Coordinates of C-alpha atoms in Angstrom, one line a residue:
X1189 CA -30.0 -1.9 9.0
X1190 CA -27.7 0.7 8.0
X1191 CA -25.7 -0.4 4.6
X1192 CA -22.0 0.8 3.7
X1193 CA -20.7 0.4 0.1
X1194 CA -16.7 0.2 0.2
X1195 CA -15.1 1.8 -3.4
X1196 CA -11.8 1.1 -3.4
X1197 CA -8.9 1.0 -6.4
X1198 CA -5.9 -0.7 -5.6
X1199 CA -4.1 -3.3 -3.6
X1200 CA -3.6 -0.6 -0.8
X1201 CA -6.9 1.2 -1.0
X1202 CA -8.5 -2.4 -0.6
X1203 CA -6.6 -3.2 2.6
X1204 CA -7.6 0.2 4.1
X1205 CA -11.0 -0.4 3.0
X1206 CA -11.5 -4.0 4.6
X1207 CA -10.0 -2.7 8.1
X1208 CA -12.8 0.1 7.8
X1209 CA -15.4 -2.3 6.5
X1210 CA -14.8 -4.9 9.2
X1211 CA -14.9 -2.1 12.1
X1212 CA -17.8 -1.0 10.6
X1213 CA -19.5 -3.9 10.6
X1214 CA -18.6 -4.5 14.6
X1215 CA -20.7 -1.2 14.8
X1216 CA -23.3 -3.5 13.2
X1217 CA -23.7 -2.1 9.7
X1218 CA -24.0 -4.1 6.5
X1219 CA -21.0 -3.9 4.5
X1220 CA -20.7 -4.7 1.1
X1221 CA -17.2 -3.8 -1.4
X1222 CA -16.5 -3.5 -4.9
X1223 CA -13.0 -3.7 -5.6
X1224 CA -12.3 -2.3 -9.1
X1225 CA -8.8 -3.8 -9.2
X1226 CA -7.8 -7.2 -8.5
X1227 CA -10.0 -10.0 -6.4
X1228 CA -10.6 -7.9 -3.1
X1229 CA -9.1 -10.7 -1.1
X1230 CA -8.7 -8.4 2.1
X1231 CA -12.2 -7.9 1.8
X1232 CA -13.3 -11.6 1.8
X1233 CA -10.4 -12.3 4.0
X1234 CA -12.6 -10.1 6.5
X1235 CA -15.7 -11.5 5.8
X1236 CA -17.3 -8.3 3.9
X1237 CA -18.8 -9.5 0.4
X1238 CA -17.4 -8.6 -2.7
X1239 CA -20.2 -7.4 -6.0
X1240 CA -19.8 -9.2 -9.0
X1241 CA -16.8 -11.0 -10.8
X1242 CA -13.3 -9.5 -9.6
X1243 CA -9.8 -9.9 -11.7
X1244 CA -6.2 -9.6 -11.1
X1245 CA -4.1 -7.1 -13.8
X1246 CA -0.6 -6.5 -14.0
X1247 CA 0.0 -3.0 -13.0
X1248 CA -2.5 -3.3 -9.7
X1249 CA -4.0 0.1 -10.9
X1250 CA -5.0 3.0 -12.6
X1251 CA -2.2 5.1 -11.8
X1252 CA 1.7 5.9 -11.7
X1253 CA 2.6 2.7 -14.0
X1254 CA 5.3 3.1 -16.9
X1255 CA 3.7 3.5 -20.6
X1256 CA 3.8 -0.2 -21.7
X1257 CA 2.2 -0.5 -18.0
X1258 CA -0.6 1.7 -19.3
X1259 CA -0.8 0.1 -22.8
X1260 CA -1.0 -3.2 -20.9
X1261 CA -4.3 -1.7 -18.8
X1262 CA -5.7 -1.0 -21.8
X1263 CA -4.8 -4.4 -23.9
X1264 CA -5.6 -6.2 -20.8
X1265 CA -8.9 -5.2 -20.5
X1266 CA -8.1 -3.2 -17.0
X1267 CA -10.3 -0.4 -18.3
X1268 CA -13.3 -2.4 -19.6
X1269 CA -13.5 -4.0 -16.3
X1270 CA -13.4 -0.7 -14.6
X1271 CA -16.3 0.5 -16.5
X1272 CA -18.3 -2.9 -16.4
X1273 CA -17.6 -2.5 -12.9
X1274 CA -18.9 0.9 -12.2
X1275 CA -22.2 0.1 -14.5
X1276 CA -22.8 -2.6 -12.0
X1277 CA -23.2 -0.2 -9.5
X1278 CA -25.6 2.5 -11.5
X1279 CA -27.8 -0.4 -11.6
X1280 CA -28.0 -0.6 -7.7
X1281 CA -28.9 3.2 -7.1
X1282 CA -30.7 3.3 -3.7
X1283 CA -29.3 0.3 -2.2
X1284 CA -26.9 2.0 -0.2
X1285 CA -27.7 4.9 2.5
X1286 CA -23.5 5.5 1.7
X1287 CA -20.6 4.9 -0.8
X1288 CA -17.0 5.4 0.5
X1289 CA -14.5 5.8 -2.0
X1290 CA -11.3 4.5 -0.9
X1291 CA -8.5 5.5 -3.4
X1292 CA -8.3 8.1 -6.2
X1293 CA -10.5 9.7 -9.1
X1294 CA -11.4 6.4 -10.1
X1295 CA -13.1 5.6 -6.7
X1296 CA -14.4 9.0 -6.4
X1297 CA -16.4 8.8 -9.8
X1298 CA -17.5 5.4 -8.8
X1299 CA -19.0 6.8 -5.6
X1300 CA -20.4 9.3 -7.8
X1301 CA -21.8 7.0 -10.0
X1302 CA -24.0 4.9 -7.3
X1303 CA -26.5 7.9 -7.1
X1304 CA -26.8 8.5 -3.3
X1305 CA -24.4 10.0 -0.4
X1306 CA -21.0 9.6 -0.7
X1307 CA -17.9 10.0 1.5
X1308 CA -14.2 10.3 0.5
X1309 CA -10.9 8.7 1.9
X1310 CA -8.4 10.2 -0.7
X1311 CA -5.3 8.3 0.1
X1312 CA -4.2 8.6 -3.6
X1313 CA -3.4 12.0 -3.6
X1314 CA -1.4 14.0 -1.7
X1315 CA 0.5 17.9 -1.1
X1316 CA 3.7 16.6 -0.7
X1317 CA 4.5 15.6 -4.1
X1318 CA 4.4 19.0 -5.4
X1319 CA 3.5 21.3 -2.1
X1320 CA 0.1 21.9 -3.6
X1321 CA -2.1 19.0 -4.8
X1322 CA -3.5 19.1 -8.3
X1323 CA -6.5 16.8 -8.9
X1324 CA -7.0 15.7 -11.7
X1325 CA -10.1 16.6 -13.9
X1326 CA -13.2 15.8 -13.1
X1327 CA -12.3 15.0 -8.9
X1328 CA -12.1 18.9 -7.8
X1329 CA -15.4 19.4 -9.2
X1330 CA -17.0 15.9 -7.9
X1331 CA -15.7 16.7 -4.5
X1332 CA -17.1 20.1 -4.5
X1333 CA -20.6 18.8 -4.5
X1334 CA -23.3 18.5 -2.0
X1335 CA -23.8 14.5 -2.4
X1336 CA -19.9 14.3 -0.8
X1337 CA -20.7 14.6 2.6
X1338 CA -17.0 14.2 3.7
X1339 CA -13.7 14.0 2.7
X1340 CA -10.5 12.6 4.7
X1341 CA -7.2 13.0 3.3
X1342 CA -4.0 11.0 3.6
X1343 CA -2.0 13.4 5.6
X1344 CA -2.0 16.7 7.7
X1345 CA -0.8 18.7 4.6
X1346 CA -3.3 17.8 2.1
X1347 CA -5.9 18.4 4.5
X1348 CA -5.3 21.4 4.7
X1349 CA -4.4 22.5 1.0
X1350 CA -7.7 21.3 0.2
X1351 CA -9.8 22.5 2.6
X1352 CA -8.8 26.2 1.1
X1353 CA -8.9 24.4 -2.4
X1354 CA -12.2 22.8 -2.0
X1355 CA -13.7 25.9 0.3
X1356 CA -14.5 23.1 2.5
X1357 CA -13.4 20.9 5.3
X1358 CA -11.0 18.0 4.7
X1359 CA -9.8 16.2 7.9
X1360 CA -6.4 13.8 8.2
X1361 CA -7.8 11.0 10.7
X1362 CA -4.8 8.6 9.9
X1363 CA -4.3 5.9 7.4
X1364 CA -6.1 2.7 8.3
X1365 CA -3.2 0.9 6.2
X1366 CA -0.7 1.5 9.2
X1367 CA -2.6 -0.5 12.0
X1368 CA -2.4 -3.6 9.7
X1369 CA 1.1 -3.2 10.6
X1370 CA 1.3 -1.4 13.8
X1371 CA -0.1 -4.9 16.4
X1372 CA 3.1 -7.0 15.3
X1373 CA 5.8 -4.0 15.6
X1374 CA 4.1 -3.6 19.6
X1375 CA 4.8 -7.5 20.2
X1376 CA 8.1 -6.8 19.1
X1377 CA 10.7 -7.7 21.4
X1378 CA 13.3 -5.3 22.6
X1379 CA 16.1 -8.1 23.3
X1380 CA 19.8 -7.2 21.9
X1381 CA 19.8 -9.0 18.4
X1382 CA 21.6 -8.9 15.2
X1383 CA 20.6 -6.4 12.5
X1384 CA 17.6 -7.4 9.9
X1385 CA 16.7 -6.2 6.5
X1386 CA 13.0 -6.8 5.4
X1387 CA 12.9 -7.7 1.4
X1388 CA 9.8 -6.3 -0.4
X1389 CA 9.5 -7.2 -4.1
X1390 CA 6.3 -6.2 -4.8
X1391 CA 3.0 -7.9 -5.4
X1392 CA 2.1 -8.2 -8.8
X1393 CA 3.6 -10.7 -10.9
X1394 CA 5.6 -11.4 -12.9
X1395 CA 7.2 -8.1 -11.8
X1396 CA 7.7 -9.1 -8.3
X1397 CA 9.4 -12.1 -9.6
X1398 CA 12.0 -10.1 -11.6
X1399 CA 12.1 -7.8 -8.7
X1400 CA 13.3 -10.7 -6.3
X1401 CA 16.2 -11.5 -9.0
X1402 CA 17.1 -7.9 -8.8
X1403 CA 17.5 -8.0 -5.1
X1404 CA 19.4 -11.2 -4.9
X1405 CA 21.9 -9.6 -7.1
X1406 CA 22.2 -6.7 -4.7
X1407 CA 22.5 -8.8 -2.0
X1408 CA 25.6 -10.3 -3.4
X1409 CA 27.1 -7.1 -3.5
X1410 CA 27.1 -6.3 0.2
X1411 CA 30.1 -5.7 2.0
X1412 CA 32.2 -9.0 3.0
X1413 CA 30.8 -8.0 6.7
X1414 CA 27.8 -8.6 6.5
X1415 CA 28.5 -11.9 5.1
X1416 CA 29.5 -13.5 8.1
X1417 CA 26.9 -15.4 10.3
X1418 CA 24.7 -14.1 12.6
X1419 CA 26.0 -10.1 10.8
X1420 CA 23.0 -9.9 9.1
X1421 CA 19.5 -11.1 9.2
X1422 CA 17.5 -11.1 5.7
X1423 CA 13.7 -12.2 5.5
X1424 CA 11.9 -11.5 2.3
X1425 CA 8.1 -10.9 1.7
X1426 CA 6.8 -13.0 -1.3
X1427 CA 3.2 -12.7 -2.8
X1428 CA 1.7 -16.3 -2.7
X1429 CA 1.8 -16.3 -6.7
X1430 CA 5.5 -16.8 -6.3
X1431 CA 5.7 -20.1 -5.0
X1432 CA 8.8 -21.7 -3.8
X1433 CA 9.9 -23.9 -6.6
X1434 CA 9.9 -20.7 -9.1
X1435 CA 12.0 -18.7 -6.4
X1436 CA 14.4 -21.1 -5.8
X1437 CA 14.7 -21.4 -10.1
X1438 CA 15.3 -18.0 -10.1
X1439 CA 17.8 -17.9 -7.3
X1440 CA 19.4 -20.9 -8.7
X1441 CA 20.7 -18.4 -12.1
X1442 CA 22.4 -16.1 -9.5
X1443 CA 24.7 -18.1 -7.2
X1444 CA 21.6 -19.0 -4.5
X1445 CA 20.5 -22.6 -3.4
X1446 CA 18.0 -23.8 -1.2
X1447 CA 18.9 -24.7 2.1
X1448 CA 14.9 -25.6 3.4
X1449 CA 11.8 -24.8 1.7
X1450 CA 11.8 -21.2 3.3
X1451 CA 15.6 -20.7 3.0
X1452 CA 18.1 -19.4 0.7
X1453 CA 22.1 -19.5 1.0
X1454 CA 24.9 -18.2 -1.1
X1455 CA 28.4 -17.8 1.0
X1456 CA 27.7 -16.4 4.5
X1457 CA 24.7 -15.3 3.7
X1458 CA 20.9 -16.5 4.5
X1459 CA 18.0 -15.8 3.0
X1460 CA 14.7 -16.0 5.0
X1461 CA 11.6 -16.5 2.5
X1462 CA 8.0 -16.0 3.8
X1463 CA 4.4 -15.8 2.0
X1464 CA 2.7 -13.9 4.7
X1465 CA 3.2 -12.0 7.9
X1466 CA 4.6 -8.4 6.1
X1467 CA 3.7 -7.0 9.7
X1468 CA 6.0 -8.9 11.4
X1469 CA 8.7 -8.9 8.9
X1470 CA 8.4 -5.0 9.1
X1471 CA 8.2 -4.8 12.9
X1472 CA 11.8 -6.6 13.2
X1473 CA 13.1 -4.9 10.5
X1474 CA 16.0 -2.2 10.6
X1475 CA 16.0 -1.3 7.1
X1476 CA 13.5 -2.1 4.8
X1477 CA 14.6 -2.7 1.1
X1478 CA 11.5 -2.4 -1.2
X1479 CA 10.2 -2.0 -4.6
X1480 CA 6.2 -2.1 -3.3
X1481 CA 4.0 0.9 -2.8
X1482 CA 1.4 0.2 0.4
X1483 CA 4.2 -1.6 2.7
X1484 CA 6.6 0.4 2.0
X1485 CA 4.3 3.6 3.3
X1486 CA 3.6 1.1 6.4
X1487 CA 7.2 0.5 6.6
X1488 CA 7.6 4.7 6.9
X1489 CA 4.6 4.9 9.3
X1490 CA 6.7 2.8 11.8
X1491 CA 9.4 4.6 11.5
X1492 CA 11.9 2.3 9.7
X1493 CA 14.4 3.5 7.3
X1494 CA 13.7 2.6 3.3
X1495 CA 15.8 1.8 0.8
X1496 CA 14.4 1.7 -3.1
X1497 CA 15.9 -0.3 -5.7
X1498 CA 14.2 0.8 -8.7
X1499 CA 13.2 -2.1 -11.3
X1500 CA 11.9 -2.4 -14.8
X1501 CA 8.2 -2.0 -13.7
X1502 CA 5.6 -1.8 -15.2
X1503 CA 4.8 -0.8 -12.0
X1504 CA 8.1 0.2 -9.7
X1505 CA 9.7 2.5 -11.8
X1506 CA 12.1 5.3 -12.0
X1507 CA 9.2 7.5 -11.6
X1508 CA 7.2 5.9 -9.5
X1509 CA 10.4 6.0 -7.1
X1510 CA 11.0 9.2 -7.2
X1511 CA 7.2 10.4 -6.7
X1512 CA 7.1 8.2 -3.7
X1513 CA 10.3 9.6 -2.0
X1514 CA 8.6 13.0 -2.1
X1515 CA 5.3 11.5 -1.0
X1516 CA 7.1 9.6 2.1
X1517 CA 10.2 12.5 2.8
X1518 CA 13.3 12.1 3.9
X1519 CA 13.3 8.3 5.1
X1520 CA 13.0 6.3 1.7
X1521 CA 16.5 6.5 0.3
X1522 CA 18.1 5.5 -3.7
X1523 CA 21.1 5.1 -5.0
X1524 CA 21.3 7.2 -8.6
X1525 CA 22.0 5.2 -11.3
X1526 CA 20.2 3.4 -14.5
X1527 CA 18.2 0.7 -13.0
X1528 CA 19.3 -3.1 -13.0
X1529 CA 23.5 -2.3 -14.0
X1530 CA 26.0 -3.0 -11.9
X1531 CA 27.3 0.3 -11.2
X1532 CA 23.7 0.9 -9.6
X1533 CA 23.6 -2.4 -7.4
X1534 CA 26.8 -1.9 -6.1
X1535 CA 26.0 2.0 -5.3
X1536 CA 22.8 0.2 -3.5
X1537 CA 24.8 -2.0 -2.0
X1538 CA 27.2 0.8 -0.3
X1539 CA 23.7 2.5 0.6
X1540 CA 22.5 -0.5 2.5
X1541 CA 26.0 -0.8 4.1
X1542 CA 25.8 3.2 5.1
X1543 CA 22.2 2.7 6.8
X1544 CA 22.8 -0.4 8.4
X1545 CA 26.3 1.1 9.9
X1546 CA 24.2 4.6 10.6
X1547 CA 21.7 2.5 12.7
X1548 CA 24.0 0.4 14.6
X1549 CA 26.3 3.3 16.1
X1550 CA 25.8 4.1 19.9
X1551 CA 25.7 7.6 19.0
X1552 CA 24.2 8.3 15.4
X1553 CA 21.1 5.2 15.8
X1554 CA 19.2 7.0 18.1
X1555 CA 19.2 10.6 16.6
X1556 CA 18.5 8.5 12.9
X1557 CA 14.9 6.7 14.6
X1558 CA 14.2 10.4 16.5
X1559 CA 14.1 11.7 12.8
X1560 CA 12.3 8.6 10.9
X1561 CA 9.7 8.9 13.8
X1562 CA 9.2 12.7 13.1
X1563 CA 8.8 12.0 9.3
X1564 CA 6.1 9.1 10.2
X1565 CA 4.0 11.3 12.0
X1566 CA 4.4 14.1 9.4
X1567 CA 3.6 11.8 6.2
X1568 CA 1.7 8.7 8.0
X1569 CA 0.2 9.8 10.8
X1570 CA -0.6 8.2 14.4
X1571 CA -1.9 4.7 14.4
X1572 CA -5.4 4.0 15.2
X1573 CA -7.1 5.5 11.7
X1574 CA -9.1 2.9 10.8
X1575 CA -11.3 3.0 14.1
X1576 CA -11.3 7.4 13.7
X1577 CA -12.4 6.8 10.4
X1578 CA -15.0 4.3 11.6
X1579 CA -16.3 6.5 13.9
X1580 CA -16.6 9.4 11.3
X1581 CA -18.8 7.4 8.6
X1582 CA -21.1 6.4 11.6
X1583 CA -21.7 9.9 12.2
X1584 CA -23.2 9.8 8.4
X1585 CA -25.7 6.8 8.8
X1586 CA -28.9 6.6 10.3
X1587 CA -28.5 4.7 14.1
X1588 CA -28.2 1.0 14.3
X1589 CA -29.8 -1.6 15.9
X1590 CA -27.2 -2.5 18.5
X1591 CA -28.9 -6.4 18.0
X1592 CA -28.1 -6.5 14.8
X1593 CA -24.1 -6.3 15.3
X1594 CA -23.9 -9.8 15.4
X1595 CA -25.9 -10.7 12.0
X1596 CA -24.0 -12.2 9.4
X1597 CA -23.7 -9.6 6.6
X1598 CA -26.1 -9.8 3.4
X1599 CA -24.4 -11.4 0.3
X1600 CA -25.2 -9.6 -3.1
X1601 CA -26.7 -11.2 -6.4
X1602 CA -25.4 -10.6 -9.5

């Protein structure tokens, strides 16, 4: 039986890689994942083992975090793990007839690491931040090599940039990450209803928690007209870490009580709260307000307007904002302003009442989703990447026992 090793770094990279792990294993090939952030759980969620011990860090990655967000990898003992992590893998060398790396230079020097054949999914990167992509030392080099038998990118840009970079082929197949969110936005209905805004605070606490405080504020601010009932529908996205009795603490310090266990009220306004089902929430959306990196880039793919409200991070900051407007292009959206005062909530505020206005006009809604659906296929891509990608690792494995499609997948030791 042909066995797959998924290499992924990140809370995104892990989703994409358990939607390609599962399909994979459909095709009957023995799946195994090591997450190098965080517990994996959309791996195990999917039945696909996980290697060795797994733990949760602040910053959900090695990447665009602010400098106490980097101090805190290091003090944290992000790093160390990372490197235990990747030493756990030397010592299975030959176990694997391939290693995808899912993610960044991290996951490509993991993949490196394992000592066979290797194939790349480099969603980290892309050409639309600066218009040509720089990798970062050592990744040009690692992906120049003959053990890399592939390499996807994350767009249609990037592909092509590094193809002439790499004096090799890159293909864009499409970004598995979008289908997770793609099944509930076609079971959407198309029924005349009132107007909804999609909360996203994040998922790393306790920044999503300050996050959430940040947006009740904001919400506070809206115009007096969306305040009235059934103006406005508001459903908010809450990582399970942030159970209900701390939310409704929080909301209590800014004018909010409970209504239900899922419900928060403050004047006309009503507060949906949910610990699963971002899908859905972003398939009845209109606009999407979000401080979160992976659903906000599903909440692009499908077209929906964004709206950032930048926080204190260590994660969602200033910079990370603005590098993701020019990853995801014209439809993510912020208000200038330092981040948390009152002059920038209230600029938010008018920026949420603009959008919502924009996409409820006869004559300027339409031409606004013609554009956001443009911009989804330019930076997202068409649904159905995980299977394309599927398909392509196949093509890199020795064929499969059609009988053995069915066979529960082998756990690791150690």
């Amino acid at each position: 039986m042909a066995r797959v090793l998924l290499l992924s770094n990140g809370h995104g990279e892990d989703l994409s890689g358990a939607l390609v792990g599962a399909a994979l294993m459909a095709r009957g090939v023995a799946v195994e994942a090591l997450p190098l952030v965080g517990h994996g759980s959309a791996y195990r969620q999917r039945g696909i083992a996980v290697l060795g011990p797994t733990r949760e860090f602040r910053t959900g990655g090695l990447g665009f975090t602010s400098f106490h967000g980097q101090l805190s990898e290091l003090l944290g003992g992000q790093v160390a793990h990372v490197v235990a992590s990747l030493l756990r893998l030397m010592r299975r060398r030959g176990r694997y007839q391939l290693v995808v790396a899912v993610g960044d230079l991290v996951a490509v020097l993991g993949a490196w690491l394992g000592g066979c054949r290797c194939a790349v999914y480099l969603v980290a990167y892309s050409s639309h931040y600066e218009g040509k992509l720089r990798l970062p030392w050592p990744c040009g080099w690692l992906l120049r090599r003959r053990r890399v038998s592939r390499i996807w990118s994350r767009d249609a840009l990037t592909a092509s940039d590094l193809s002439q970079q790499l004096r090799r082929p890159v293909d864009f197949l499409g970004n598995p990450f979008l289908d997770a969110a793609v099944e509930p936005a076609l079971a959407r209905t198309t029924a005349p209803r009132q107007l909804c805004m999609a909360l996203l605070p994040g998922s790393r606490m306790p920044e999503a928690g300050a996050n959430l405080e940040l947006m009740l504020r904001l919400l506070a601010l809206l115009p007096q007209a969306l305040h009235q009932p059934g103006s406005l529908q508001l459903r908010a996205v809450l990582v399970k870490s942030l159970d209900a009795a701390t939310v409704r603490q929080r909301a209590a310090a800014h004018g909010w009580r409970a209504r239900a266990h899922d419900r928060l009220e403050r004047g006309g306004l009503e507060l949906e709260l949910s610990w699963s089902g971002a899908g859905a929430a972003l398939a009845r959306a209109d606009l999407v307000l979000a401080m979160a990196g992976t659903a906000t880039e599903q909440a692009v793919g499908l077209g929906k307007p964004v709206l950032q409200l930048v926080g204190q991070g260590p994660q969602f900051t200033d910079g990370f904002a603005e590098a993701q407007r020019r990853l995801l292009g014209a439809g993510v959206h912020c208000a200038s302003g330092e981040p948390g005062t009152s002059m920038t909530l209230e600029a938010t505020a008018r920026l949420a009442w603009a959008l919502l206005a924009e996409l409820a006009d006869p004559a300027t809604g339409p031409e606004l989703r013609g554009r956001l659906a443009r911009t989804a296929q330019e930076r997202i891509g068409a649904p159905g990447g995980t299977e394309r990608l599927a398909a392509a690792i196949m093509e890199l494995l020795p064929p499969v026992d059609v009988r053995s499609a069915t066979q529960e997948p082998v756990q690791p030791r150690g």
